[in-house]
């Protein structure tokens, strides 16, 4: 998602009480930010943040961190949070390539990837959020029995994501190519902005949940 550049977006993010500046300083100590021992779940590429903010409202005993590369997109989430004042959510403007500098080993309880950019050219495959390069980063920051949940309407990206699991330590816990018609996996589903847009155009939504091999 690339909104036009909004003047002042970067400054608004730098001065917001809900964004974490110098997030690498918190590595290993994220519980201090929230002042409790609740699990920490992150969305990588949160866009305008409706998905993760809905989860934060539904689950006050879980802490959430929305990660987004672009200020103009993140600004929309911050404006909403200024109204809602949810105590259990924070935001980081960063490139997720640096996740392992920001979160310690096993510090994250769950990772959400929603409608990640497809980067269709082969030479950009390593930028795709479900790529093996990103799975390695998730492997470091995710607790041992933590899961990654990935949704997309892009069938090529989903096939790529499944291929990346082969020969890896990651295993499918659940998988569907038509989430909205899968009564089990769709239970409690929270739609993202992109999910609403693409499913209303008739595109089926794919989803997987993965964890690491316990052997
Ligand atoms: N998750 C939202 C949804 O489903 O409505 C937004 C989807 S949008 C297609 C993908 C978002 O991921 C964009 O806002 C983009 O800036 C962000 N993004 C892509 N790569 C990223 C990265 N390496 N680090 C942080 N954010 C990233």
PDB file of N, CA, C and O in Angstrom, residues 47-48 62 73 91 114 120 124 160 162 185 192 210:
ATOM      1  N   UNK A  47      -0.260  -1.784   7.090  1.00  0.00           N
ATOM      2  CA  UNK A  47      -1.037  -0.808   6.321  1.00  0.00           C
ATOM      3  C   UNK A  47      -1.661   0.214   7.261  1.00  0.00           C
ATOM      4  O   UNK A  47      -1.011   0.747   8.151  1.00  0.00           O
ATOM      5  N   UNK A  48      -2.966   0.441   7.091  1.00  0.00           N
ATOM      6  CA  UNK A  48      -3.651   1.437   7.930  1.00  0.00           C
ATOM      7  C   UNK A  48      -4.048   0.865   9.291  1.00  0.00           C
ATOM      8  O   UNK A  48      -4.608   1.590  10.118  1.00  0.00           O
ATOM      9  N   UNK A  62      -3.821  -9.261  25.448  1.00  0.00           N
ATOM     10  CA  UNK A  62      -2.713  -9.508  24.516  1.00  0.00           C
ATOM     11  C   UNK A  62      -2.168  -8.143  24.102  1.00  0.00           C
ATOM     12  O   UNK A  62      -2.935  -7.191  23.932  1.00  0.00           O
ATOM     13  N   UNK A  73       1.050   5.718   5.338  1.00  0.00           N
ATOM     14  CA  UNK A  73       0.078   4.649   5.573  1.00  0.00           C
ATOM     15  C   UNK A  73      -0.153   4.507   7.075  1.00  0.00           C
ATOM     16  O   UNK A  73      -1.291   4.466   7.549  1.00  0.00           O
ATOM     17  N   UNK A  91       3.068   1.051  17.757  1.00  0.00           N
ATOM     18  CA  UNK A  91       3.389   1.018  16.329  1.00  0.00           C
ATOM     19  C   UNK A  91       4.880   1.294  16.117  1.00  0.00           C
ATOM     20  O   UNK A  91       5.462   2.108  16.832  1.00  0.00           O
ATOM     21  N   UNK A 114      -0.503 -10.014   6.381  1.00  0.00           N
ATOM     22  CA  UNK A 114      -1.763  -9.890   5.662  1.00  0.00           C
ATOM     23  C   UNK A 114      -1.575  -9.151   4.346  1.00  0.00           C
ATOM     24  O   UNK A 114      -1.109  -8.014   4.328  1.00  0.00           O
ATOM     25  N   UNK A 120       6.537  -9.363  -7.733  1.00  0.00           N
ATOM     26  CA  UNK A 120       6.440 -10.440  -8.728  1.00  0.00           C
ATOM     27  C   UNK A 120       7.750 -10.824  -9.413  1.00  0.00           C
ATOM     28  O   UNK A 120       7.875 -11.956  -9.880  1.00  0.00           O
ATOM     29  N   UNK A 124      13.329 -10.173  -6.844  1.00  0.00           N
ATOM     30  CA  UNK A 124      12.869  -9.522  -5.610  1.00  0.00           C
ATOM     31  C   UNK A 124      12.241 -10.505  -4.617  1.00  0.00           C
ATOM     32  O   UNK A 124      11.656 -10.086  -3.611  1.00  0.00           O
ATOM     33  N   UNK A 160       4.026 -19.599  -3.828  1.00  0.00           N
ATOM     34  CA  UNK A 160       5.417 -19.346  -3.452  1.00  0.00           C
ATOM     35  C   UNK A 160       5.617 -19.577  -1.956  1.00  0.00           C
ATOM     36  O   UNK A 160       6.565 -20.244  -1.522  1.00  0.00           O
ATOM     37  N   UNK A 162       3.952 -21.432   0.063  1.00  0.00           N
ATOM     38  CA  UNK A 162       3.903 -22.870   0.399  1.00  0.00           C
ATOM     39  C   UNK A 162       5.203 -23.556  -0.006  1.00  0.00           C
ATOM     40  O   UNK A 162       5.737 -24.391   0.726  1.00  0.00           O
ATOM     41  N   UNK A 185     -11.631 -22.489   9.502  1.00  0.00           N
ATOM     42  CA  UNK A 185     -10.573 -21.456   9.516  1.00  0.00           C
ATOM     43  C   UNK A 185     -11.137 -20.041   9.525  1.00  0.00           C
ATOM     44  O   UNK A 185     -10.485 -19.104   9.959  1.00  0.00           O
ATOM     45  N   UNK A 192      -9.041  -7.603   6.895  1.00  0.00           N
ATOM     46  CA  UNK A 192      -8.167  -6.444   6.733  1.00  0.00           C
ATOM     47  C   UNK A 192      -8.773  -5.526   5.661  1.00  0.00           C
ATOM     48  O   UNK A 192      -9.711  -5.914   4.965  1.00  0.00           O
ATOM     49  N   UNK A 210       1.387 -21.546  10.194  1.00  0.00           N
ATOM     50  CA  UNK A 210       2.552 -22.439  10.263  1.00  0.00           C
ATOM     51  C   UNK A 210       3.207 -22.348  11.636  1.00  0.00           C
ATOM     52  O   UNK A 210       3.108 -21.329  12.319  1.00  0.00           O
TER      53      UNK A 210
END
